[in-house]
mmCIF file of C-alpha atoms in Angstrom:
data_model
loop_
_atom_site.group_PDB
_atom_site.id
_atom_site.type_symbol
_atom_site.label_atom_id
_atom_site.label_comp_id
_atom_site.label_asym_id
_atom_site.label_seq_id
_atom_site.Cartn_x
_atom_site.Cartn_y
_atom_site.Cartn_z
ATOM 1 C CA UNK A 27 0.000 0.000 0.000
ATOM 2 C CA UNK A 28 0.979 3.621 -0.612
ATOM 3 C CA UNK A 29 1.159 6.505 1.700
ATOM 4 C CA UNK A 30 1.459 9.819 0.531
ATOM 5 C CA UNK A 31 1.746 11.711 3.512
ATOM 6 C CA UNK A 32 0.881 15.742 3.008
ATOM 7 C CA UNK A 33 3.128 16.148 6.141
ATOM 8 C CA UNK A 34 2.958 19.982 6.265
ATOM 9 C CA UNK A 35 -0.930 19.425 7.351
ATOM 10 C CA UNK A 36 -0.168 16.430 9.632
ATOM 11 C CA UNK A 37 2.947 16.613 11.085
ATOM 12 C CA UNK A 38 4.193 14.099 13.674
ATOM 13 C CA UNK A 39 -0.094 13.098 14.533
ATOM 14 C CA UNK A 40 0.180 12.105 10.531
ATOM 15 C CA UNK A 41 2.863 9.639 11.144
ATOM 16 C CA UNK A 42 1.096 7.562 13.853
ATOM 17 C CA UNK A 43 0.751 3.897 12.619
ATOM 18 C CA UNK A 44 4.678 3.537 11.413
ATOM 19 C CA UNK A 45 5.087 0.322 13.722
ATOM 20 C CA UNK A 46 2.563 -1.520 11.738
ATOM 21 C CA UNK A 47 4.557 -0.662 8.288
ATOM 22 C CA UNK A 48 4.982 -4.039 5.953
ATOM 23 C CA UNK A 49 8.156 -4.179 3.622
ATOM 24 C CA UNK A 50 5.407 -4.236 1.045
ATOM 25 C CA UNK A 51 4.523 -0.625 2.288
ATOM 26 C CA UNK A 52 5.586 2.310 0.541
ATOM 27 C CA UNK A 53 5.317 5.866 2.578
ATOM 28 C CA UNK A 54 6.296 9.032 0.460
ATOM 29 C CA UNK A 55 6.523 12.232 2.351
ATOM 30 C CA UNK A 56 5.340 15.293 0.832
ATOM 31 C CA UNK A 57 7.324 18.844 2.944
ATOM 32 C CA UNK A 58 8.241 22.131 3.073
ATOM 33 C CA UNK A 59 10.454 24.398 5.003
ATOM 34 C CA UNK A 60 7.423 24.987 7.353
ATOM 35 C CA UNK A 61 7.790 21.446 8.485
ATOM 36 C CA UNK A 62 11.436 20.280 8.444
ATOM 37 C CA UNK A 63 11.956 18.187 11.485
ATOM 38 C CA UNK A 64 10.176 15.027 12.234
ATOM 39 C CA UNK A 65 10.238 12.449 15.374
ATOM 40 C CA UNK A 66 13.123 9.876 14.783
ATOM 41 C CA UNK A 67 10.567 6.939 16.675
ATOM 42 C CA UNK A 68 9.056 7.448 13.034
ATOM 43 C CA UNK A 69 11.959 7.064 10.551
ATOM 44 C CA UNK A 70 13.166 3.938 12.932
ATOM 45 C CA UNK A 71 9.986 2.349 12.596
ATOM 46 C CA UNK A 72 9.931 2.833 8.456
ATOM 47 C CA UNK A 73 13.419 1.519 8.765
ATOM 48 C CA UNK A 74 12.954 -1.543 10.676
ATOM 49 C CA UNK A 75 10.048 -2.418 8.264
ATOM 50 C CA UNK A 76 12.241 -1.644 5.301
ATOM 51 C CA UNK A 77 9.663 -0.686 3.391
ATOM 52 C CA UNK A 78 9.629 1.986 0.178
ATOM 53 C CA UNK A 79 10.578 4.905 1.656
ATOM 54 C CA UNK A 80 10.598 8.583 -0.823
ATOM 55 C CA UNK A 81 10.481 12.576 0.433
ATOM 56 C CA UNK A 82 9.122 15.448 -2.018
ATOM 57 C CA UNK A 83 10.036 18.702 -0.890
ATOM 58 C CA UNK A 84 8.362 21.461 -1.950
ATOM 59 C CA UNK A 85 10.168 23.614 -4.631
ATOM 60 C CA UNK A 86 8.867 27.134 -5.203
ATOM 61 C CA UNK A 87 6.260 28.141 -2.107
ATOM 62 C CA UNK A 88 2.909 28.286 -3.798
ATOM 63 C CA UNK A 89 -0.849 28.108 -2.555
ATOM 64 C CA UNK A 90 -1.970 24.617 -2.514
ATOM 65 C CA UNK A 91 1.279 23.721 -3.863
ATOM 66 C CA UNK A 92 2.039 20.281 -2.173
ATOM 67 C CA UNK A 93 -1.361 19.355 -2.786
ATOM 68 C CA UNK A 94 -1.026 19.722 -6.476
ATOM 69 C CA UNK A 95 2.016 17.412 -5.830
ATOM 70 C CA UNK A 96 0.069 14.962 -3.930
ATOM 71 C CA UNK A 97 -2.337 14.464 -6.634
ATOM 72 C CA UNK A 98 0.182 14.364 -9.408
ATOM 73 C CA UNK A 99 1.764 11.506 -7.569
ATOM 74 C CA UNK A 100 -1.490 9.640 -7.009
ATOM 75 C CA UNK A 101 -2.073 10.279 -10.934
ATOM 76 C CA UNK A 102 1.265 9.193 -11.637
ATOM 77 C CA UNK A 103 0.956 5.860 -9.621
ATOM 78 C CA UNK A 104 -2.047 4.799 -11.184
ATOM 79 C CA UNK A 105 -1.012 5.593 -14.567
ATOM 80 C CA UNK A 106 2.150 3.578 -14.346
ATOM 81 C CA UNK A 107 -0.178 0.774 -12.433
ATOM 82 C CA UNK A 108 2.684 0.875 -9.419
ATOM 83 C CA UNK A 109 -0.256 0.502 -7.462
ATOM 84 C CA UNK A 110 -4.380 -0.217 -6.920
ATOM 85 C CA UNK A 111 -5.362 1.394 -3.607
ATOM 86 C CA UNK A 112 -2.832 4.393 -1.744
ATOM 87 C CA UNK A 113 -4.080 6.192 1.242
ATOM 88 C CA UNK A 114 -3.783 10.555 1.150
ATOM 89 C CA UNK A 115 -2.653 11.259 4.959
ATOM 90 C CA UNK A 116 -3.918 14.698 5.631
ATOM 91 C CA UNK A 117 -6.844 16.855 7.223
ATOM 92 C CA UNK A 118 -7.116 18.786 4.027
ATOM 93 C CA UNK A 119 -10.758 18.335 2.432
ATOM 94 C CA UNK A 120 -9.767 19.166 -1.026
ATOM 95 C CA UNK A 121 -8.360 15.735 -1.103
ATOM 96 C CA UNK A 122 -12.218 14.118 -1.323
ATOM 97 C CA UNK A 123 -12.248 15.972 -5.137
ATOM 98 C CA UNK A 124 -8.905 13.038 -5.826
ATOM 99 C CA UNK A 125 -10.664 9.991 -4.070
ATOM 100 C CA UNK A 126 -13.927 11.120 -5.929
ATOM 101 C CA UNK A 127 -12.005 11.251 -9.053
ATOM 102 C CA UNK A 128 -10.439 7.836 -9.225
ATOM 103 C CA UNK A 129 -14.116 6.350 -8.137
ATOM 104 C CA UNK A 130 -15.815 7.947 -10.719
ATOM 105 C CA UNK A 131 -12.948 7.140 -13.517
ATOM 106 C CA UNK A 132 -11.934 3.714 -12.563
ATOM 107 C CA UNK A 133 -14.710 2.190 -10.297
ATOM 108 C CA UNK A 134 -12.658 -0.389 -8.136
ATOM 109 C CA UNK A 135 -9.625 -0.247 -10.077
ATOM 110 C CA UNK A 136 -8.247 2.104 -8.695
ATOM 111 C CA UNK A 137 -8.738 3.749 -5.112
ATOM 112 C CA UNK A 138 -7.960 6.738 -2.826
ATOM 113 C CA UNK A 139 -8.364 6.602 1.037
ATOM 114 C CA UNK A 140 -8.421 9.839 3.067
ATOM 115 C CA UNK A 141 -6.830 9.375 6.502
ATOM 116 C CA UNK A 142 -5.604 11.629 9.311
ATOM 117 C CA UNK A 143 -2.856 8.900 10.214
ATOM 118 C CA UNK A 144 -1.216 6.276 8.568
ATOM 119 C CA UNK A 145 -2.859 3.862 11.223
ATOM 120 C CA UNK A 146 -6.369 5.301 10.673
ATOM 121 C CA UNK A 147 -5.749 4.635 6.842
ATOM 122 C CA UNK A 148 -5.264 1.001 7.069
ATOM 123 C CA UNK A 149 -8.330 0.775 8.807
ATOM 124 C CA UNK A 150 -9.943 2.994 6.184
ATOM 125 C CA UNK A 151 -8.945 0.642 2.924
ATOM 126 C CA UNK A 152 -10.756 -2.283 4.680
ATOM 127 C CA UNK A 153 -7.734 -3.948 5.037
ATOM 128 C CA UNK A 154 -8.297 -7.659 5.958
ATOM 129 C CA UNK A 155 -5.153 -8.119 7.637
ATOM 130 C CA UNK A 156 -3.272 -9.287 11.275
ATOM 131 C CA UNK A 157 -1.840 -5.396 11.571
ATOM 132 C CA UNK A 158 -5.386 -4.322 10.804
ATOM 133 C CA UNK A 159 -6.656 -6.730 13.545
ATOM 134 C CA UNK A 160 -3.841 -5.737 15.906
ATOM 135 C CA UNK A 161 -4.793 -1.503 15.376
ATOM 136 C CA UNK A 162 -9.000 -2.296 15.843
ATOM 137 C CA UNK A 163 -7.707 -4.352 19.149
ATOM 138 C CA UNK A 164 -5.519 -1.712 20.069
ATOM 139 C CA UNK A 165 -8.538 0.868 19.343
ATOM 140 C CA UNK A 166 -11.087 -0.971 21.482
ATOM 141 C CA UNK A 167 -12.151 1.648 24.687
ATOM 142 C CA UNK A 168 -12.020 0.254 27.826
ATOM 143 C CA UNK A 169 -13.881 1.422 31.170
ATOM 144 C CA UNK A 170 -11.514 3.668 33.395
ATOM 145 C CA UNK A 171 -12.757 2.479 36.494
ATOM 146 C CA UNK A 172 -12.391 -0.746 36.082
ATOM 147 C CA UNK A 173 -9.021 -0.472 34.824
ATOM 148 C CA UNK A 174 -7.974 1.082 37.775
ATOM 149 C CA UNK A 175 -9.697 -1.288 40.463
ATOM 150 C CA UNK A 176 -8.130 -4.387 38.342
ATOM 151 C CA UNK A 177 -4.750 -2.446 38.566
ATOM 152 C CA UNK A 178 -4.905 -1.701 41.966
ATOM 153 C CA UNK A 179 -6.044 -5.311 42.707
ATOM 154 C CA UNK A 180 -3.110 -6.487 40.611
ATOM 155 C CA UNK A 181 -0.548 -4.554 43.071
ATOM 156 C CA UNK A 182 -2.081 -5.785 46.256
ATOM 157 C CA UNK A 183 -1.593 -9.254 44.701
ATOM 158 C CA UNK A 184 2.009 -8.511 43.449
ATOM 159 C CA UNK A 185 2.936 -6.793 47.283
ATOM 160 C CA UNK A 186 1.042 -10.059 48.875
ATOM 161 C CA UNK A 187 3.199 -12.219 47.054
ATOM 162 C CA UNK A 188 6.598 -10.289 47.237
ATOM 163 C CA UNK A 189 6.105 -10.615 51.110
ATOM 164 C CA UNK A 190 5.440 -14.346 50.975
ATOM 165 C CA UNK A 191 8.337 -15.750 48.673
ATOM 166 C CA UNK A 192 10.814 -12.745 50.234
ATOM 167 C CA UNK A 193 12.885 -15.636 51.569
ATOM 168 C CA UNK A 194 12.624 -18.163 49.865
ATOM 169 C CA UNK A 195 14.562 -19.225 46.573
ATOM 170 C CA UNK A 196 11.598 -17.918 44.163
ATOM 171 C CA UNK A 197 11.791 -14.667 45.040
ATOM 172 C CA UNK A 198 13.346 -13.704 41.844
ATOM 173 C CA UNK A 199 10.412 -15.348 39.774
ATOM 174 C CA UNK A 200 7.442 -13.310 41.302
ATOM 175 C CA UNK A 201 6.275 -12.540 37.635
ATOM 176 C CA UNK A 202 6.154 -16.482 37.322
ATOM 177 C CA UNK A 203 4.104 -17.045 40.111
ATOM 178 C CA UNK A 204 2.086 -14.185 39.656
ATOM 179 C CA UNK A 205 0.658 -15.798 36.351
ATOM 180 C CA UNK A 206 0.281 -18.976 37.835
ATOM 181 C CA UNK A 207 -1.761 -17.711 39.878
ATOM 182 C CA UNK A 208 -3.704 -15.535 37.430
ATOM 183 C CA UNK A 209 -3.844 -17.946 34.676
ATOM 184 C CA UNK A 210 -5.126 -20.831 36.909
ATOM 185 C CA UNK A 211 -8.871 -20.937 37.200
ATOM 186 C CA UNK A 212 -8.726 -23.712 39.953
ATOM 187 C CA UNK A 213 -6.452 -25.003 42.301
ATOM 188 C CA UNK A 214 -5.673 -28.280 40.745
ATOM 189 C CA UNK A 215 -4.540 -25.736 37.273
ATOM 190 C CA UNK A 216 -2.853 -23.706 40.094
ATOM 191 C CA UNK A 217 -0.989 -26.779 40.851
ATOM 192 C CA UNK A 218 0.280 -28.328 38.161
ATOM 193 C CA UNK A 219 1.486 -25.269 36.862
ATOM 194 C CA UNK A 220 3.227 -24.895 39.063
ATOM 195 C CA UNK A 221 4.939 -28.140 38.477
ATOM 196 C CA UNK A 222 5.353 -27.596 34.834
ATOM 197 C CA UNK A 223 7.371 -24.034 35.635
ATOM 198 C CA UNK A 224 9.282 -25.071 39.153
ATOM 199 C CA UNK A 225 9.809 -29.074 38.660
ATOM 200 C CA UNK A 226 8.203 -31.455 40.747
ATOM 201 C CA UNK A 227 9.849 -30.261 44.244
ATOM 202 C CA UNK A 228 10.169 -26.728 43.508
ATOM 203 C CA UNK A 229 6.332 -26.814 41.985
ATOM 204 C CA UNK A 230 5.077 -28.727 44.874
ATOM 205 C CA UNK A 231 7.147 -25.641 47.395
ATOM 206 C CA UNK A 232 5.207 -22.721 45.194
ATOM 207 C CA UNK A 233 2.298 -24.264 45.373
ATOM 208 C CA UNK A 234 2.277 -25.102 49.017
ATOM 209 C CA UNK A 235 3.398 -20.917 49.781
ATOM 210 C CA UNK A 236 0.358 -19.557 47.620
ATOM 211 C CA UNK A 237 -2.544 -21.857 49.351
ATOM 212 C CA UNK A 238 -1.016 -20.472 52.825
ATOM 213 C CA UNK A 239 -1.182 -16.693 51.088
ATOM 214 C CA UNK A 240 -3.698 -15.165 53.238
ATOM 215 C CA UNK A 241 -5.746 -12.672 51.520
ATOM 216 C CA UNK A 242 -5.226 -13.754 47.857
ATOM 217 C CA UNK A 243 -8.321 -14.376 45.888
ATOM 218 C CA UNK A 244 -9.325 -16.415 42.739
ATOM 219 C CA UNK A 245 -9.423 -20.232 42.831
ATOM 220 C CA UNK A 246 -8.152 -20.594 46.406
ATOM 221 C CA UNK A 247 -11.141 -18.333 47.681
ATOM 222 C CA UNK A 248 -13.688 -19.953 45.408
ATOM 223 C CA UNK A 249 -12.104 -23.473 46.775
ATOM 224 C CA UNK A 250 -12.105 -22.216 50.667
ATOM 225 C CA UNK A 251 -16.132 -20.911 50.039
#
């Protein structure tokens, strides 16, 4: 997929989605001298994905100017049938006149997303993809509250359990123990989990410490009730 960033409009907002870049990707960044610098996290990310990678300054400062580049490129792209579908990154609505365009001329031949972001834009193409999967999941809106009260709950647990293995010879595997325990839904899970992670006699130890925890809840609670 093509990106044709308008990164005057954008800026560094534009550029949010680079970690989900494909080699097959290509990202072409359209500039000026009003927007020079841009956040290294960014140009890491489009290296590590080693995708396509061009930059179009602008030459002469003109009204509209890199959007008359933006569409030229888009024109060029399909003419040379480099590509089917390329996403326009920018808040500028004069860009619905170049998606209307290509609908109108080539039906589904050819086709131009509008996106604030390059992460918004593979979500806008459709894309039927793990990365696209991985940005909805990302995306999904969770309730603060109960974020917080499962957080807090998860530090009471962590502190409960730092104070029960301090001297023993786990104590450097808390984050082991710690999904045991959250991963087991009973106590006979609990158990030979604990076996499969500590060996028989170190298993059988772990196990023995967390159904002594006072104050821990889950399967040992549900067992005790």
């Amino acid at each position: 997929m093509h990106f044709l960033v308008d990164y005057e409009n954008v800026r560094n907002l534009g550029m949010r989605g680079t970690e989900f870049l494909l080699s097959s990707d290509c990202v072409i960044l359209f500039y000026s001298d009003a927007a020079l610098a841009i956040e290294q996290r960014h140009l890491q990310n489009i290296q590590r994905a080693r995708c396509g990678f061009e930059t179009c300054k602008l030459l002469i400062k003109r009204k509209n100017g890199l959007d008359f580049y933006i569409a030229s490129k888009a024109g060029a792209l399909f003419g040379a049938e480099q590509c089917r579908n390329l996403v326009i990154v920018s808040n500028d609505n004069g860009f619905q006149a170049v998606r209307d365009y290509w609908q109108e001329r080539s039906g589904t031949k050819h086709r131009v997303a509008l996106s604030e972001s390059i992460e918004h834009g593979i979500l806008t193409v459709n894309e039927n993809s793990e990365r696209a999967n991985l940005i909805r999941s990302y995306r999904k809106t969770v309730d603060i509250g109960q974020f917080s009260a499962a957080y807090q709950e998860r530090q009471r647990i962590q502190r409960t359990l730092s104070a029960a293995f301090a001297n023993t010879e786990f104590c450097g595997r808390l984050s082991d123990i710690q999904s045991i325990l959250e991963e087991g839904a009973t106590p006979k899970v609990i158990y030979l989990d604990s076996l499969r992670r500590f060996g028989r006699k170190g298993g059988q130890e772990v196990y023995r410490i967390l159904k002594s925890c006072k104050g821990l809840k889950g399967p040992f609670a549900k067992a005790e009730s």
